[in-house]
Short mmCIF file of C-alpha atoms and ligand atoms in Angstrom, two decimals:
data_model
loop_
_atom_site.label_atom_id
_atom_site.label_comp_id
_atom_site.label_asym_id
_atom_site.label_seq_id
_atom_site.Cartn_x
_atom_site.Cartn_y
_atom_site.Cartn_z
CA MET S 1 98.50 153.19 154.36
CA MET S 2 98.95 149.47 154.73
CA ARG S 3 95.52 148.86 153.29
CA ARG S 4 96.15 151.17 150.34
CA ASN S 5 99.41 149.38 149.48
CA HIS S 6 97.62 146.12 149.67
CA LEU S 7 94.96 147.28 147.23
CA LEU S 8 97.60 148.60 144.86
CA THR S 9 99.37 145.29 144.94
CA LEU S 10 96.12 143.51 144.17
CA ALA S 11 95.42 145.86 141.27
CA ALA S 12 98.94 145.36 139.91
CA LEU S 13 98.56 141.62 140.23
CA SER S 14 95.30 141.50 138.34
CA LEU S 15 96.70 143.79 135.64
CA GLY S 16 99.66 141.46 135.34
CA VAL S 17 97.30 138.56 134.89
CA LEU S 18 95.33 140.34 132.19
CA SER S 19 98.40 141.45 130.28
CA GLY S 20 99.79 137.98 129.78
CA GLY S 21 100.44 136.48 133.20
CA VAL S 22 98.12 133.63 132.21
CA VAL S 23 97.04 132.44 128.80
CA ARG S 24 93.61 133.68 127.78
CA ALA S 25 91.18 131.13 126.40
CA GLU S 26 91.36 132.52 122.86
CA ASP S 27 95.15 132.19 122.88
CA SER S 28 95.08 128.46 123.47
CA VAL S 29 93.52 125.38 121.91
CA LYS S 30 92.91 121.96 123.42
CA ILE S 31 93.38 118.49 121.97
CA GLY S 32 91.51 115.66 123.70
CA VAL S 33 93.41 112.37 123.63
CA ILE S 34 91.70 109.15 124.72
CA LEU S 35 93.92 106.12 125.26
CA PRO S 36 93.89 102.77 127.05
CA MET S 37 96.36 103.72 129.82
CA THR S 38 95.20 100.75 131.94
CA GLY S 39 93.79 97.32 131.07
CA PRO S 40 94.98 94.77 128.48
CA SER S 41 96.00 97.41 125.90
CA ALA S 42 97.92 99.63 128.34
CA SER S 43 101.14 99.26 126.32
CA THR S 44 99.42 101.09 123.44
CA GLY S 45 98.49 103.94 125.80
CA ARG S 46 101.98 104.07 127.29
CA GLN S 47 103.64 104.20 123.85
CA ILE S 48 101.35 106.88 122.40
CA ASP S 49 101.41 108.98 125.58
CA ALA S 50 105.22 108.97 125.48
CA ALA S 51 105.24 109.95 121.80
CA ILE S 52 102.80 112.83 122.39
CA LYS S 53 104.97 114.14 125.24
CA LEU S 54 108.02 113.92 122.94
CA TRP S 55 106.18 115.86 120.22
CA MET S 56 105.08 118.51 122.73
CA ALA S 57 108.64 118.94 124.03
CA GLN S 58 110.14 119.18 120.52
CA SER S 59 107.48 121.54 119.13
CA GLY S 60 107.40 123.83 122.15
CA GLY S 61 103.68 123.08 122.49
CA LYS S 62 102.64 125.87 120.08
CA ALA S 63 100.74 125.73 116.78
CA GLY S 64 99.02 128.39 114.66
CA GLY S 65 100.29 131.04 117.09
CA LYS S 66 98.44 129.41 120.00
CA LYS S 67 99.45 127.43 123.00
CA VAL S 68 98.31 123.82 122.61
CA GLU S 69 97.02 122.00 125.65
CA VAL S 70 96.75 118.20 125.49
CA ILE S 71 94.20 116.53 127.78
CA ILE S 72 94.86 112.80 128.12
CA LYS S 73 92.05 110.52 129.35
CA ASP S 74 92.16 106.80 130.13
CA ASP S 75 89.34 104.66 128.71
CA ALA S 76 90.90 101.35 129.90
CA GLY S 77 89.97 99.95 126.49
CA VAL S 78 86.21 100.09 127.20
CA ALA S 79 84.13 101.52 124.32
CA ASP S 80 81.34 103.05 126.47
CA THR S 81 84.00 104.92 128.42
CA THR S 82 85.70 106.17 125.24
CA ARG S 83 82.40 107.57 123.95
CA ARG S 84 81.54 109.27 127.28
CA LEU S 85 85.02 110.81 127.55
CA ALA S 86 84.82 112.05 123.96
CA GLN S 87 81.45 113.67 124.66
CA GLU S 88 82.87 115.43 127.73
CA LEU S 89 85.98 116.59 125.89
CA VAL S 90 83.87 118.09 123.09
CA VAL S 91 81.12 119.66 125.23
CA ASN S 92 82.98 120.72 128.40
CA ASP S 93 86.57 121.21 127.26
CA LYS S 94 85.70 122.39 123.73
CA VAL S 95 88.64 120.50 122.21
CA VAL S 96 89.47 121.31 118.56
CA ALA S 97 90.42 117.69 117.87
CA LEU S 98 89.91 114.25 119.37
CA ALA S 99 92.79 111.78 119.11
CA GLY S 100 94.10 108.39 120.30
CA PHE S 101 91.81 105.31 119.98
CA GLY S 102 93.78 102.19 120.91
CA LEU S 103 91.37 99.58 119.54
CA THR S 104 88.88 99.40 116.69
CA PRO S 105 85.71 99.25 118.87
CA LEU S 106 86.84 102.39 120.72
CA ALA S 107 87.24 104.35 117.48
CA LEU S 108 83.90 103.13 116.10
CA ALA S 109 82.08 104.08 119.33
CA THR S 110 83.39 107.65 119.05
CA ALA S 111 82.81 108.23 115.32
CA PRO S 112 79.20 109.55 115.72
CA ILE S 113 80.40 112.19 118.22
CA ALA S 114 83.02 113.44 115.75
CA THR S 115 80.35 113.64 113.03
CA GLN S 116 77.70 115.38 115.13
CA SER S 117 80.06 117.94 116.65
CA LYS S 118 82.14 118.39 113.43
CA THR S 119 85.29 117.67 115.42
CA PRO S 120 88.25 116.17 113.53
CA MET S 121 89.12 112.79 115.07
CA VAL S 122 92.66 111.49 114.54
CA VAL S 123 92.92 107.70 114.86
CA MET S 124 96.49 107.04 116.02
CA ALA S 125 96.26 103.27 116.65
CA ALA S 126 93.14 101.38 115.56
CA ALA S 127 93.60 99.68 112.18
CA THR S 128 90.42 98.09 110.79
CA SER S 129 90.02 99.33 107.22
CA MET S 130 86.44 100.64 107.50
CA ILE S 131 87.04 102.93 110.52
CA THR S 132 87.66 105.93 108.25
CA GLU S 133 84.30 105.30 106.59
CA SER S 134 82.43 105.54 109.91
CA SER S 135 82.77 109.36 110.00
CA PRO S 136 83.84 112.02 107.46
CA TYR S 137 85.72 113.69 110.35
CA ILE S 138 88.13 110.76 110.88
CA VAL S 139 91.75 111.01 109.75
CA ARG S 140 94.06 108.05 110.37
CA THR S 141 97.81 108.11 111.10
CA SER S 142 98.27 104.46 112.09
CA PHE S 143 97.84 101.83 109.34
CA THR S 144 95.32 99.27 108.14
CA LEU S 145 95.49 95.50 108.37
CA PRO S 146 94.81 95.00 104.62
CA GLN S 147 97.71 97.40 103.94
CA VAL S 148 100.23 95.29 105.88
CA SER S 149 98.82 91.76 105.29
CA ILE S 150 99.22 91.68 101.51
CA GLY S 151 103.00 92.05 101.54
CA ILE S 152 103.65 89.02 103.72
CA ALA S 153 101.21 86.95 101.62
CA GLU S 154 103.22 87.79 98.47
CA TRP S 155 106.47 87.03 100.21
CA ALA S 156 105.21 83.65 101.47
CA ALA S 157 103.93 82.56 98.05
CA LYS S 158 107.28 83.46 96.47
CA ASN S 159 109.31 81.65 99.12
CA LYS S 160 108.25 78.01 98.82
CA ILE S 161 105.38 78.25 101.29
CA LYS S 162 102.44 76.34 99.81
CA LYS S 163 100.10 75.46 102.69
CA VAL S 164 99.22 78.02 105.35
CA VAL S 165 96.96 78.06 108.41
CA THR S 166 95.81 81.54 109.48
CA LEU S 167 95.31 82.57 113.11
CA VAL S 168 93.83 85.97 113.96
CA ALA S 169 92.17 87.78 116.85
CA ASP S 170 88.42 87.48 116.37
CA TYR S 171 87.36 91.08 115.64
CA GLY S 172 87.66 93.82 112.98
CA PRO S 173 91.41 93.93 112.31
CA GLY S 174 91.63 90.12 112.54
CA ASN S 175 88.88 89.77 109.92
CA ASP S 176 90.77 92.18 107.65
CA ALA S 177 94.11 90.41 108.13
CA GLU S 178 92.58 86.97 107.44
CA LYS S 179 90.63 88.14 104.39
CA PHE S 180 93.43 90.08 102.68
CA PHE S 181 96.21 87.61 103.52
CA THR S 182 94.05 84.76 102.20
CA SER S 183 93.05 86.38 98.91
CA GLN S 184 96.57 87.57 98.09
CA PHE S 185 98.13 84.21 99.00
CA GLN S 186 95.58 82.26 96.94
CA LEU S 187 96.01 84.65 94.02
CA ASN S 188 99.68 83.67 94.05
CA GLY S 189 98.89 79.94 94.07
CA GLY S 190 98.96 79.25 97.81
CA VAL S 191 96.49 77.07 99.72
CA ILE S 192 94.85 77.98 103.05
CA THR S 193 94.20 74.76 104.94
CA ASP S 194 92.42 76.25 107.96
CA LYS S 195 91.36 79.61 109.42
CA LEU S 196 91.58 79.83 113.21
CA ARG S 197 90.44 82.57 115.61
CA THR S 198 91.31 83.58 119.17
CA PRO S 199 89.18 85.82 121.40
CA LEU S 200 90.24 89.50 121.43
CA ARG S 201 91.22 89.31 125.08
CA GLY S 202 92.34 85.67 125.05
CA ALA S 203 95.79 84.98 126.48
CA ASP S 204 96.02 81.17 126.34
CA PHE S 205 97.08 80.10 122.87
CA ALA S 206 97.95 76.50 123.83
CA PRO S 207 94.78 74.79 122.50
CA VAL S 208 94.86 76.58 119.15
CA LEU S 209 98.59 75.96 118.76
CA GLN S 210 98.04 72.26 119.37
CA LYS S 211 95.55 72.32 116.54
CA VAL S 212 98.06 74.03 114.25
CA ARG S 213 100.64 71.37 115.14
CA ASP S 214 98.22 68.64 114.16
CA LEU S 215 97.37 70.39 110.88
CA SER S 216 101.11 70.63 110.12
CA PRO S 217 101.09 73.45 107.50
CA ASP S 218 104.25 74.87 105.90
CA ALA S 219 103.58 78.10 107.76
CA LEU S 220 101.27 79.73 110.28
CA PHE S 221 100.18 83.31 109.51
CA VAL S 222 99.28 85.33 112.62
CA PHE S 223 97.70 88.68 113.48
CA LEU S 224 97.23 89.58 117.15
CA PRO S 225 96.80 93.11 118.52
CA SER S 226 99.81 94.84 120.05
CA GLY S 227 100.48 93.52 123.55
CA GLN S 228 99.80 89.81 122.89
CA GLY S 229 102.90 88.95 120.83
CA ALA S 230 105.22 87.94 123.69
CA GLN S 231 102.74 85.51 125.24
CA PHE S 232 101.97 84.01 121.84
CA MET S 233 105.63 83.59 120.94
CA LYS S 234 106.38 81.94 124.28
CA GLN S 235 103.65 79.35 123.78
CA PHE S 236 104.63 78.84 120.11
CA GLY S 237 108.08 77.83 121.38
CA GLU S 238 106.77 75.76 124.31
CA ARG S 239 104.53 73.74 122.00
CA GLY S 240 107.56 73.03 119.81
CA LEU S 241 106.00 74.37 116.61
CA ASP S 242 109.29 75.91 115.51
CA LYS S 243 111.08 72.58 116.02
CA ALA S 244 108.28 70.82 114.11
CA GLY S 245 109.26 72.90 111.06
CA ILE S 246 106.16 75.11 111.01
CA LYS S 247 107.33 78.53 109.87
CA LEU S 248 105.85 81.54 111.62
CA ILE S 249 104.87 84.50 109.43
CA ALA S 250 102.93 87.49 110.75
CA THR S 251 102.03 91.13 110.64
CA GLY S 252 104.47 93.23 112.65
CA ASP S 253 101.89 93.54 115.44
CA VAL S 254 103.15 90.15 116.66
CA THR S 255 106.87 91.04 116.60
CA ASP S 256 106.06 94.42 118.17
CA ASP S 257 109.11 96.51 119.13
CA ASP S 258 107.51 97.08 122.55
CA GLN S 259 108.03 93.41 123.48
CA LEU S 260 110.34 91.99 120.80
CA ASN S 261 113.57 92.22 122.73
CA ASP S 262 112.20 90.03 125.53
CA MET S 263 110.88 87.29 123.23
CA GLY S 264 114.15 85.38 123.00
CA ASP S 265 115.50 83.05 120.32
CA VAL S 266 112.08 81.68 119.30
CA ALA S 267 111.41 85.01 117.54
CA LEU S 268 114.65 84.86 115.50
CA GLY S 269 113.98 84.49 111.78
CA VAL S 270 110.26 85.32 111.92
CA VAL S 271 109.42 87.09 108.65
CA ASN S 272 106.67 89.69 108.91
CA SER S 273 105.37 92.83 107.22
CA HIS S 274 104.58 96.21 108.74
CA HIS S 275 104.93 99.96 108.32
CA TYR S 276 107.36 100.71 111.17
CA SER S 277 110.48 99.21 112.68
CA ALA S 278 112.64 100.85 115.35
CA ALA S 279 115.52 99.64 113.15
CA HIS S 280 114.30 101.64 110.10
CA ASN S 281 117.53 102.99 108.70
CA THR S 282 117.03 106.73 108.18
CA ALA S 283 118.38 109.80 109.96
CA VAL S 284 114.84 110.86 110.91
CA ASN S 285 114.15 107.53 112.59
CA LYS S 286 117.52 107.31 114.31
CA LYS S 287 116.86 110.68 115.92
CA TYR S 288 113.31 109.66 116.84
CA VAL S 289 114.45 106.42 118.51
CA ALA S 290 117.32 108.16 120.34
CA ASP S 291 115.13 111.02 121.63
CA PHE S 292 112.31 108.65 122.58
CA GLN S 293 114.60 106.27 124.44
CA ALA S 294 116.39 109.09 126.24
CA ALA S 295 113.03 110.33 127.53
CA ASN S 296 111.43 106.97 128.32
CA LYS S 297 113.98 104.19 128.79
CA PHE S 298 112.00 101.94 126.46
CA ARG S 299 111.96 101.39 122.71
CA PRO S 300 109.32 103.11 120.55
CA ASN S 301 106.98 100.81 118.63
CA PHE S 302 104.55 101.36 115.73
CA MET S 303 101.86 102.67 118.09
CA SER S 304 104.17 105.47 119.24
CA VAL S 305 104.77 106.52 115.63
CA GLY S 306 101.01 106.67 114.98
CA GLY S 307 100.77 109.03 117.96
CA TYR S 308 103.78 111.15 117.02
CA ASP S 309 102.64 111.58 113.41
CA GLY S 310 99.08 112.26 114.56
CA MET S 311 100.36 115.19 116.62
CA ARG S 312 102.27 116.47 113.61
CA VAL S 313 99.16 116.30 111.43
CA ILE S 314 97.10 118.22 114.02
CA PHE S 315 99.84 120.82 114.62
CA LYS S 316 100.44 121.48 110.90
CA ALA S 317 96.70 121.81 110.34
CA LEU S 318 96.44 124.27 113.27
CA ASP S 319 99.31 126.24 111.71
CA THR S 320 97.26 126.50 108.50
CA THR S 321 93.98 127.51 110.19
CA LYS S 322 95.68 129.74 112.83
CA GLY S 323 94.08 127.63 115.50
CA VAL S 324 90.55 127.43 114.06
CA GLY S 325 88.88 123.99 114.39
CA GLY S 326 85.95 122.26 112.68
CA ASP S 327 85.75 121.84 108.90
CA ALA S 328 88.73 124.14 108.27
CA LEU S 329 90.96 122.05 110.51
CA LEU S 330 89.79 118.83 108.85
CA ALA S 331 90.48 120.28 105.38
CA ALA S 332 94.00 121.27 106.48
CA MET S 333 94.73 117.69 107.58
CA LYS S 334 93.85 116.23 104.17
CA GLY S 335 96.68 115.81 101.70
CA GLN S 336 99.53 116.36 104.16
CA ILE S 337 102.82 114.82 103.05
CA PHE S 338 105.80 114.43 105.36
CA GLU S 339 108.74 112.25 106.32
CA SER S 340 107.82 110.20 109.35
CA PRO S 341 110.21 108.04 111.39
CA ARG S 342 108.53 105.16 109.47
CA GLY S 343 109.31 106.66 106.03
CA PRO S 344 107.30 108.84 103.61
CA VAL S 345 103.64 109.38 104.56
CA LEU S 346 100.62 110.90 102.79
CA ILE S 347 97.21 111.57 104.31
CA ASP S 348 95.02 110.70 101.30
CA ALA S 349 92.67 113.64 100.74
CA GLN S 350 89.84 111.42 99.45
CA THR S 351 89.91 108.58 101.98
CA ARG S 352 91.54 110.49 104.91
CA ASP S 353 93.60 107.33 105.41
CA VAL S 354 97.36 106.96 105.58
CA VAL S 355 99.34 105.99 102.46
CA GLN S 356 102.76 104.61 103.33
CA ASP S 357 105.56 102.19 102.50
CA VAL S 358 105.20 98.65 103.86
CA TYR S 359 108.34 96.71 104.69
CA ILE S 360 109.11 93.00 104.70
CA ARG S 361 111.28 92.32 107.73
CA LYS S 362 113.05 89.48 109.49
CA VAL S 363 113.70 89.30 113.22
CA GLU S 364 117.47 89.38 113.75
CA ARG S 365 119.87 89.99 116.60
CA VAL S 366 121.69 93.29 116.09
CA ASN S 367 124.30 94.33 118.68
CA GLY S 368 122.75 91.89 121.16
CA GLN S 369 119.16 93.12 120.69
CA LEU S 370 116.27 91.72 118.65
CA TYR S 371 114.98 93.92 115.82
CA ASN S 372 112.70 93.68 112.79
CA VAL S 373 115.33 94.19 110.09
CA GLU S 374 113.76 95.46 106.85
CA PHE S 375 114.89 93.69 103.65
CA ASP S 376 112.24 94.67 101.11
CA THR S 377 109.95 97.69 100.59
CA ILE S 378 106.55 97.98 98.93
CA LYS S 379 106.26 101.65 98.03
CA SER S 380 103.28 103.93 98.76
CA VAL S 381 100.64 101.36 99.72
CA LYS S 382 97.07 102.67 99.79
CA ASP S 383 94.65 100.76 102.00
CA PRO S 384 93.55 97.84 99.77
CA GLY S 385 90.38 97.68 101.87
CA LYS S 386 89.21 100.86 100.08
CA LEU S 387 89.76 99.49 96.57
CA LYS S 388 86.76 97.14 96.69
C1 LIG F 401 92.73 97.53 116.51
O1 LIG F 401 91.96 97.20 117.44
O2 LIG F 401 92.32 98.13 115.51
C2 LIG F 401 94.16 97.14 116.59
C3 LIG F 401 94.78 97.09 117.83
C4 LIG F 401 96.13 96.70 117.91
C5 LIG F 401 96.83 96.39 116.76
C6 LIG F 401 96.21 96.46 115.52
C7 LIG F 401 94.88 96.84 115.43
O3 LIG F 401 98.13 96.01 116.85
#
């Protein structure tokens, strides 16, 4: 009798499992996210991870009638690791989309895997213009350096800045920032007196800042990848460049919301251009910042928004395809238009790159906290890197 009851229970249990106790494979889809959760770019991983978790909580984790499972892997910012993890996610986990990519070399290393496996690959962070041209399966929700460097060049030329020294991290996005800032500034009558570079992972800016001091330009234009801004700003102040009357202008990567509030007075008044500020004054952004901060106890930055919008693009595409991946999913990502916390966004169907407003901002103290306060908008900027 005991044994018979036991068997019945087992049978009932397995029936329960079959009839919905667990999710069957065909009722769920997986998204493979690869981020630098450790190493020098860990802040990018932390921001995007938090944004993905916020999106999952708000959306209920369902798209196209399926349960969506997100698998997050840490590549520590090492390209060989990114590529290996992408391979595993495609082959073993059968993900319908790859996403993340905290630095340009990590995105470029993965592009061939997206192409070969026909897996849509959503670049949420990396921002060198040509990344989208490295695979027809890449869709970008971050930004490009040409897109954000032109606005500050225009602003500088129109605001009595004649001589500029540029300083950029010595790799893809730095090349783009230098090239597009320079051409736009020169087109408007400005003069570039020197072009300086720092190593991608370099943290000591003292020698290069000494050089800038000696060159004594009207302004120094800077691009450094997210995570290096605070250290740079500290040394800019220590070397007395602000006191020497050298104006600092930058892309918003330098006055990154992730670190801005800890930079202190030296950051006040820095004019920069970018696509997202935590102070962006819309209802959609106010809700985003409030929800993000309630969940994480830190302020969202532009990386987080690339991650949040990337999830939206994948989810809306899954809604369209009812959970089918491959070419259908890619097609459903193209041409999406929506209101992001950053403002209006279009995923250009031809280039698969993000078209968005770029804002000119100034660092100000608002209610005791430092923010990039937007004071001018350049509407619907397509990546100028694609207009060659
Ligand atoms: C990049 O490697 O493409 C990159 C990383 C961080 C940034 C911008 C671009 O802030």
